[in-house]
Amino acid sequence: MFPLGQATRIVIHLVLQEKLQQAILTLMPGADVSSVLVRPCPEPKFGDYQTNALMGLAKRDQLNPRELAAQVVEQLNVADCCEPVEIAGPGFLNFRLKTEALSAALVSAANGEHLFYRATTEPRTIVIDYSSPNVAKPMHVGHIRSTILGYTLARTFRLLGHRVVTDNHIGDWGTQFGKLLVGWKDHLDRDALSQDALAEMERLYKLVNSASDKDGSVLTRARGELVKLQDGDTENLAIWHEMIDLSRHQFDEIYGRLGVEFDETLGESFYNARLKGVVDELIAQGIAEESDGAQVVFFNDHKSLKKHPAIVRKSDGAANYTTTDLATLEHRQDSWQPSEVIYVTDGRQQLHFQQLFELYNRWKPGHSMKLKHVWFGAILGEDGKPFKTRSGEIVRLSGLLDEAEQRAFDAVSEKNPDLPEEERHNIARVVGIGAIKYADLSGNRQSDYEFSWDNMLALVGNTAPYLLYAVTRIRSIFRKLGDESLTQPGSFALDQTEELTLAKHLLRFGLVLEQVIDECRPNYLCNYIYELAGYFASFYENCPVLQAEGDIRAQRLALCNLTGQVLKTGLETLGLETTERM
RNA sequence: GCCCUGGUAGCUCAACUGGAUAGAGCAACGGAUUUCUAAUCCGUAGGUUGUGGGUUCAAGUCCCGCCCAGGGUACCA
């Protein structure tokens, strides 16, 4: 029924899982086996993989779990890849891989047939919305999590064969432009603008903002400029376009440094023409109603939203971001028919997205999109308060990246002063930017995260430099090999514990990638490659590669090569480049 | 007030449908370098998972109460 085919070699745990489910269905026709999963054992002494699902099944049917387990084992034929299955504790099944099965998986990977993961046979289309900076404001440290997390998720989905549309929903419309237009017309410093456009625009905004706090007539004028812009005034539109161009130029510079890309950049203004129609439909369908002069949607049958109505048209007649987001969602549904739309923003917007999703479900009943808010915690300084510069300013992203590269440059120059300066600069770029990204991705996204140069650029521990160093050690071995041609081993003996542990860990790559997309948590991948780098380090210390001879040498070289490929693929999925030396 | 998060080792963080003895790193202490990059490895120590109950064969994880922290809470996004 399940021959030891290609699937077995790629992801053994899935084959075990499928066979287990079949065995259960034979015994208990009609049972729901969707929750029957095979997972890695928490402790190697129990085996390589386990399932705890039989205990749950036994409980539902009031059976003795160990007796059920015995019957299942009776039905289960996994002898081609496992030692005899053990029943343990209250009803766990423990699987221990045969070395020959492990060896077969490694051989096929070494032949380039796979890299321990299986692309999906049912590709889905997923829209991912991330980054979303505001025009006329410099990107700051608050944008980095959304940008990094969002693009990492996009790459992970793509690696597993899904179609992804990434969309940068930039803030290019809204009330701030009234003040910006006043500032532009009265106080613009062209020199400063050409030096650093976003800083100049930010200055203008702050200037007018504080002026309008003191002087009501300034605010009135700002509103007037905004109305003119919205009515299509030529001069204001031209200024607005210039502000957008200047901003996007600087965003692109940052995205270039971060290696982040988008398929679409449809800002808020793209949906302007649709906003009135959206509100009209909501009113016509009886979803929105008038309240204090605004058009409002109430969620009375919803516990957590009961006291939190959503405004879709302000009393001054203007739409707000809920309306824009509804139009955006409609556009995404119509354009790409995604099965999933993922928003990557900070946790403070949870209420907004609850409202949005609930509202969209009412507006477009029967749509089949899964709407997900993937939120993350704040970035804090080492004092535990929101991360700011010493003078209390928000930290700008460009300066942050500069400092990361500088610190990495100092480190590499100290460790390896003989490398050419140009190479040291490149290493510094890869390590510095990588360190920032990795520090951001390696924690649970929902935790607040404490920004610490020392922690992220530490040379040991779960950091980018440690992982990149592991890659350079592997590269170094292959450099020493020179022109010598590699012989692919026909099998792997895996006599040394370090070889065995490393090999088994390689096989778990696919499982981890699945977990990342299931829960939108790249830290699972970080943990995995950190463990992989650790197992490789032990292997490296204990198992000489180039000094070994014959089959052992070929096998160890292949293990190095496979580890290098998985590390590189994992790191690239996280958005990290790798280097030859460091 | 109400709603949403979170509270795990001195510090920063993990912990996979509830699963077996809660794991790493940093800091501390002890060891390893004729060697494929020591930006490394091995070891020691460190815990009543905020707190009190409950459900379960099994709870950091689920349910209820309380304490603490952060965020949100009608016309900013």
XYZ file of C-alpha atoms in Angstrom, chain A residues 44-556:
513
model
C 15.736 10.698 22.037
C 15.573 7.855 24.555
C 11.884 7.329 23.696
C 12.650 7.011 20.020
C 12.655 9.283 17.002
C 8.946 9.910 16.473
C 5.883 9.429 18.622
C 2.148 9.741 18.617
C -0.024 10.459 21.610
C -3.251 10.432 19.650
C -4.337 6.936 20.651
C -4.947 8.048 24.226
C -7.406 10.626 23.031
C -9.171 8.172 20.719
C -9.377 5.546 23.461
C -10.873 8.033 25.826
C -13.629 9.074 23.432
C -14.632 5.454 22.897
C -14.003 4.444 26.523
C -11.380 1.913 25.568
C -8.267 0.894 27.421
C -5.578 3.003 25.711
C -2.831 0.432 25.935
C -5.101 -2.287 24.522
C -6.081 -0.009 21.665
C -2.424 0.750 21.100
C -1.656 -2.970 20.922
C -4.401 -3.494 18.339
C -3.174 -0.561 16.268
C 0.383 -1.843 16.331
C -0.979 -5.179 15.124
C -2.440 -3.433 12.053
C 0.553 -1.245 11.451
C 3.257 -2.292 9.052
C 6.157 0.117 9.188
C 8.876 -2.491 9.263
C 10.423 -1.053 6.105
C 11.561 2.099 7.885
C 11.192 1.474 11.633
C 12.294 -0.887 14.341
C 9.359 -2.652 16.031
C 6.944 -0.020 17.330
C 6.911 0.353 21.112
C 3.925 1.057 23.304
C 5.011 3.233 26.196
C 3.552 4.880 29.284
C -0.205 5.317 29.275
C -0.445 4.693 25.516
C 2.228 6.444 23.488
C 3.532 4.810 20.359
C 7.238 5.289 19.840
C 8.891 4.887 16.461
C 12.601 4.338 16.014
C 13.988 4.758 12.518
C 16.049 2.032 10.972
C 19.441 3.291 9.940
C 18.848 1.985 6.434
C 15.741 4.180 6.098
C 17.672 7.166 7.360
C 20.467 6.298 4.983
C 18.072 6.050 2.031
C 16.679 9.494 2.828
C 20.194 10.941 2.926
C 21.259 9.244 -0.287
C 18.302 10.600 -2.220
C 18.895 14.077 -0.792
C 22.579 13.873 -1.666
C 21.535 12.975 -5.213
C 19.587 16.180 -5.344
C 16.128 14.589 -5.356
C 14.898 16.670 -2.427
C 16.017 18.679 0.581
C 13.909 17.047 3.305
C 10.744 18.957 2.555
C 7.875 18.287 0.199
C 6.179 21.038 -1.758
C 2.425 20.976 -1.429
C 0.299 19.123 -3.942
C -2.508 21.618 -3.316
C -1.129 25.124 -3.783
C -3.169 27.899 -2.197
C -3.098 31.594 -3.007
C -2.168 33.743 -0.058
C -2.131 37.515 0.106
C 0.287 38.910 2.665
C 0.056 42.526 3.759
C 3.108 43.845 5.562
C 5.390 46.843 6.129
C 2.873 49.589 5.184
C 4.889 52.693 6.037
C 3.393 56.167 5.883
C 4.324 58.594 3.159
C 6.251 61.624 4.410
C 7.436 59.839 7.526
C 10.791 58.110 7.836
C 10.600 54.375 8.366
C 11.445 53.693 11.951
C 12.181 50.742 14.122
C 8.462 50.027 14.470
C 8.237 49.069 10.799
C 10.939 46.483 10.891
C 9.022 43.679 12.536
C 6.140 43.817 10.087
C 8.499 44.050 7.127
C 10.800 41.230 8.180
C 8.106 38.939 9.498
C 5.831 39.447 6.513
C 8.464 38.801 3.898
C 9.761 35.761 5.768
C 6.276 34.272 5.814
C 5.919 34.984 2.110
C 9.149 33.144 1.359
C 8.200 30.186 3.538
C 4.831 29.781 1.838
C 6.548 29.981 -1.536
C 9.191 27.453 -0.585
C 6.391 25.005 0.136
C 4.832 25.631 -3.239
C 2.069 28.108 -2.472
C 1.234 31.153 -4.570
C 1.829 34.369 -2.662
C 0.855 37.942 -3.464
C 2.691 40.440 -1.300
C 1.132 43.865 -1.044
C 2.537 46.976 0.587
C -0.478 48.960 1.740
C 1.337 52.244 2.158
C -0.270 55.152 3.992
C -0.445 57.614 1.111
C -3.761 59.246 1.946
C -5.341 60.746 5.012
C -5.646 63.730 7.273
C -1.902 64.241 7.715
C -1.672 65.625 4.194
C -3.565 68.769 5.126
C -0.859 69.741 7.558
C 1.894 68.585 5.233
C 0.528 70.787 2.425
C 0.515 73.850 4.689
C 4.072 73.093 5.735
C 5.211 72.474 2.166
C 3.767 75.758 0.933
C 5.003 77.935 3.802
C 8.180 76.432 5.178
C 9.746 74.076 2.634
C 13.548 74.035 2.599
C 14.468 72.665 -0.848
C 18.075 71.989 0.114
C 17.043 69.976 3.114
C 14.531 68.158 0.932
C 17.201 67.049 -1.495
C 19.462 66.018 1.361
C 16.936 63.915 3.249
C 13.409 64.209 1.978
C 11.698 62.262 4.705
C 13.431 64.171 7.470
C 12.372 67.448 5.885
C 8.785 66.321 5.453
C 8.717 65.098 9.012
C 10.019 68.485 10.141
C 7.257 70.227 8.192
C 4.621 67.998 9.688
C 5.816 68.537 13.233
C 6.065 72.253 12.661
C 2.496 72.613 11.427
C 1.212 70.106 13.922
C 2.461 72.070 16.899
C 1.454 75.369 15.267
C -2.099 74.138 14.841
C -2.220 73.082 18.471
C -1.584 76.699 19.429
C -3.446 78.439 16.634
C -6.824 77.184 15.502
C -6.602 79.041 12.200
C -3.682 76.868 11.131
C -5.782 73.764 11.662
C -8.620 75.305 9.665
C -6.229 76.009 6.836
C -4.882 72.461 6.943
C -8.397 71.105 6.636
C -8.961 73.414 3.713
C -5.852 72.158 1.934
C -6.970 68.598 2.541
C -10.396 69.260 1.034
C -8.737 70.873 -1.987
C -6.503 67.840 -2.401
C -9.460 65.512 -2.178
C -11.345 67.619 -4.709
C -8.506 67.241 -7.175
C -6.819 70.643 -6.928
C -3.956 70.573 -9.419
C -1.307 72.231 -7.278
C -2.045 70.126 -4.204
C -2.154 66.946 -6.234
C 1.242 67.762 -7.745
C 2.746 68.315 -4.297
C 1.122 65.130 -3.049
C 2.610 63.161 -5.945
C 6.019 64.610 -5.248
C 5.773 63.633 -1.591
C 4.849 60.089 -2.568
C 7.692 59.794 -5.081
C 10.251 61.066 -2.615
C 8.966 58.751 0.089
C 8.859 55.694 -2.102
C 12.393 56.353 -3.228
C 13.567 56.217 0.362
C 11.405 53.211 1.196
C 12.961 51.381 -1.734
C 16.406 52.190 -0.459
C 15.574 50.555 2.873
C 13.884 47.593 1.209
C 16.959 47.175 -0.956
C 19.190 47.013 2.087
C 16.836 44.580 3.784
C 16.415 42.517 0.636
C 12.646 42.832 0.861
C 10.343 42.928 -2.143
C 6.662 43.337 -2.957
C 4.506 42.185 -5.815
C 2.139 45.107 -5.359
C 2.248 48.484 -3.705
C -1.358 49.548 -3.664
C -1.565 52.362 -1.161
C -4.643 53.666 0.550
C -5.244 56.232 -2.184
C -5.767 53.428 -4.711
C -9.144 52.725 -3.077
C -10.452 56.295 -2.866
C -12.901 55.968 -5.690
C -14.517 52.932 -4.106
C -15.016 54.271 -0.569
C -18.332 56.027 -1.075
C -19.800 52.941 -2.733
C -18.691 50.710 0.119
C -20.441 52.856 2.698
C -23.548 53.135 0.546
C -23.715 49.349 0.260
C -23.297 48.922 3.993
C -26.139 51.347 4.593
C -28.342 49.761 1.936
C -27.769 46.322 3.430
C -28.692 47.594 6.862
C -25.224 46.892 8.242
C -24.247 50.484 8.962
C -26.499 53.000 10.685
C -26.348 56.666 11.564
C -25.153 57.554 15.055
C -24.008 60.999 16.219
C -23.708 62.065 12.625
C -21.393 59.210 11.667
C -22.147 55.943 9.896
C -21.464 53.213 12.407
C -21.602 49.420 12.550
C -22.557 47.749 15.834
C -21.676 44.203 16.799
C -24.255 43.481 19.460
C -24.156 39.709 19.150
C -20.414 39.605 19.624
C -19.034 39.502 23.145
C -15.720 41.232 22.688
C -17.016 43.720 20.097
C -20.295 44.533 21.797
C -19.004 47.803 23.187
C -16.777 48.598 20.230
C -18.691 49.770 17.202
C -16.765 50.554 14.033
C -17.081 53.869 12.234
C -17.186 53.579 8.458
C -17.944 57.216 7.697
C -17.004 60.066 9.972
C -19.474 62.812 10.772
C -17.570 65.120 8.415
C -18.366 62.706 5.598
C -14.868 61.302 5.154
C -14.178 57.609 5.227
C -11.606 56.183 7.624
C -9.271 53.222 7.635
C -11.961 50.647 8.309
C -13.640 51.630 5.050
C -10.347 51.637 3.159
C -9.523 48.213 4.532
C -12.918 46.883 3.465
C -12.385 48.157 -0.064
C -8.891 46.684 -0.030
C -10.161 43.297 1.018
C -12.816 43.403 -1.678
C -10.173 44.229 -4.256
C -7.977 41.386 -3.095
C -10.841 38.938 -3.249
C -11.826 40.068 -6.745
C -8.288 40.249 -8.130
C -6.644 37.144 -6.749
C -9.334 34.920 -5.176
C -6.987 34.066 -2.329
C -7.784 31.334 0.136
C -6.092 33.384 2.804
C -5.291 37.025 3.539
C -2.668 37.661 6.196
C -2.106 41.024 7.862
C 1.182 41.478 9.653
C 0.883 44.373 12.096
C 1.549 45.129 15.715
C -0.735 43.851 18.431
C -2.375 47.188 19.110
C -4.480 46.754 16.008
C -6.180 43.585 17.191
C -9.491 45.281 17.807
C -9.449 46.903 14.399
C -8.913 43.605 12.610
C -11.559 41.828 14.664
C -13.979 44.511 13.564
C -12.784 44.429 9.987
C -13.068 40.656 9.600
C -16.466 40.510 11.299
C -17.692 43.379 9.194
C -16.416 41.886 5.967
C -18.131 38.590 6.751
C -21.407 40.463 7.096
C -20.851 42.539 3.993
C -19.782 39.608 1.809
C -21.422 36.580 3.372
C -20.238 33.327 1.914
C -16.790 34.496 0.903
C -14.305 31.713 1.526
C -11.175 33.661 2.431
C -9.492 32.866 5.709
C -8.647 36.212 7.277
C -5.723 36.234 9.644
C -4.219 38.945 11.781
C -0.654 37.938 12.487
C 0.317 40.362 15.209
C 3.522 40.999 17.066
C 4.668 42.701 20.254
C 6.547 45.936 20.749
C 10.265 46.555 20.444
C 11.569 47.762 23.772
C 14.836 49.382 24.751
C 17.130 47.793 27.284
C 15.305 49.756 29.968
C 12.128 47.859 29.130
C 10.434 50.956 27.733
C 9.591 51.595 24.079
C 12.780 51.702 22.052
C 13.918 55.309 21.575
C 17.164 57.158 21.045
C 18.824 58.767 24.034
C 17.152 62.047 23.220
C 13.777 60.339 23.149
C 13.335 60.259 19.378
C 11.969 57.287 17.513
C 14.865 55.294 16.093
C 15.122 55.609 12.326
C 15.597 52.436 10.409
C 18.364 53.698 8.133
C 20.533 54.674 11.093
C 19.813 51.407 12.794
C 21.030 49.448 9.787
C 24.125 51.664 9.562
C 24.997 50.930 13.151
C 24.470 47.190 12.735
C 26.850 47.131 9.793
C 29.413 49.252 11.609
C 29.380 47.014 14.662
C 29.688 43.920 12.495
C 32.534 45.530 10.579
C 34.422 46.209 13.805
C 33.888 42.618 14.861
C 35.086 41.037 11.628
C 38.048 43.407 11.428
C 39.093 42.300 14.877
C 38.592 38.580 14.272
C 39.950 38.447 10.773
C 42.031 41.558 10.024
C 43.778 39.940 7.058
C 40.696 39.795 4.859
C 40.535 42.488 2.183
C 38.583 45.518 3.330
C 35.971 45.109 0.634
C 35.252 41.566 1.727
C 35.058 42.688 5.351
C 32.484 45.291 4.351
C 30.401 42.686 2.613
C 30.650 40.323 5.562
C 29.664 43.192 7.840
C 26.622 43.884 5.724
C 25.519 40.260 5.718
C 26.198 39.768 9.417
C 24.896 43.136 10.598
C 21.642 43.154 8.662
C 21.254 39.445 9.299
C 21.673 39.973 13.028
C 18.878 42.517 13.116
C 16.559 40.294 11.140
C 17.404 37.179 13.060
C 16.970 38.809 16.459
C 13.544 39.892 15.340
C 12.512 36.507 13.989
C 13.964 34.195 16.612
C 11.570 35.098 19.406
C 7.907 34.361 19.625
C 6.412 37.200 17.614
C 3.764 37.926 20.222
C 6.271 38.667 22.949
C 7.588 42.166 23.289
C 11.178 42.050 22.260
C 14.065 43.779 23.894
C 16.436 45.385 21.425
C 20.020 44.751 22.446
C 23.051 45.158 20.225
C 25.080 42.939 22.478
C 22.586 40.093 22.345
C 21.983 40.174 18.619
C 25.616 40.469 17.601
C 26.867 38.016 20.209
C 29.203 35.489 18.717
C 27.681 32.582 20.561
C 24.155 31.621 21.317
C 21.079 31.728 19.150
C 22.267 34.577 16.932
C 22.887 35.269 13.280
C 26.693 35.317 13.647
C 26.706 31.857 15.200
C 24.642 30.414 12.362
C 26.593 32.193 9.655
C 29.791 30.956 11.232
C 28.551 27.376 10.971
C 28.066 27.955 7.247
C 31.581 29.325 6.815
C 33.047 26.258 8.519
C 31.303 24.075 5.984
C 32.395 26.278 3.089
C 35.927 26.146 4.356
C 35.982 22.368 4.161
C 34.860 22.450 0.556
C 37.400 25.157 -0.288
C 40.137 22.899 1.032
C 38.820 20.159 -1.182
C 39.831 22.170 -4.220
C 39.203 20.461 -7.532
C 38.707 17.034 -6.033
C 35.480 15.597 -7.371
C 32.881 14.487 -4.875
C 31.823 10.876 -4.815
C 28.229 10.458 -3.712
C 28.006 7.738 -1.085
C 25.745 4.812 -1.855
C 24.755 4.557 1.784
C 25.447 6.122 5.166
C 26.824 4.105 8.066
C 26.213 6.782 10.719
C 28.319 4.941 13.286
C 29.159 8.024 15.300
C 26.461 9.440 17.570
C 27.158 12.921 16.241
C 26.561 11.760 12.671
C 23.348 10.026 13.626
C 21.984 12.997 15.564
C 22.826 15.371 12.744
C 21.247 13.114 10.126
C 18.030 12.697 12.086
C 17.750 16.413 12.544
C 18.119 17.045 8.822
C 15.027 14.916 8.271
C 12.898 17.245 10.372
C 13.337 20.280 8.139
C 10.062 19.792 6.288
C 8.037 19.353 9.436
C 9.352 22.627 10.786
C 8.547 24.503 7.587
C 4.962 23.236 7.819
C 4.721 24.447 11.375
C 5.988 27.877 10.370
C 3.226 28.412 7.831
C 0.542 26.787 9.974
C 1.049 29.261 12.776
C 2.924 32.043 11.018
C 5.777 31.675 13.476
C 9.228 31.858 11.893
C 10.852 31.361 15.304
C 10.223 27.627 14.843
C 12.551 27.721 11.861
C 15.089 29.758 13.841
C 15.054 27.191 16.640
C 15.462 24.423 14.121
C 18.479 25.849 12.326
C 20.048 26.845 15.625
C 19.756 23.238 16.775
C 21.059 22.079 13.415
C 24.066 24.377 13.704
C 24.647 23.043 17.222
C 24.515 19.414 16.114
C 26.806 20.279 13.260
C 29.267 21.920 15.655
C 29.413 18.733 17.738
C 29.856 16.679 14.602
C 32.575 19.038 13.423
C 34.460 18.734 16.712
C 34.224 14.968 16.903
C 34.179 13.682 13.355
C 37.133 14.647 11.181
C 36.024 15.026 7.596
C 39.029 15.670 5.393
C 41.264 13.398 7.457
C 38.806 10.525 7.190
C 39.197 8.026 4.418
C 37.168 6.109 1.883
C 33.434 5.713 2.456
C 33.473 7.513 5.791
C 35.062 10.548 4.196
C 32.545 10.593 1.361
C 29.675 10.202 3.817
C 30.893 12.976 6.080
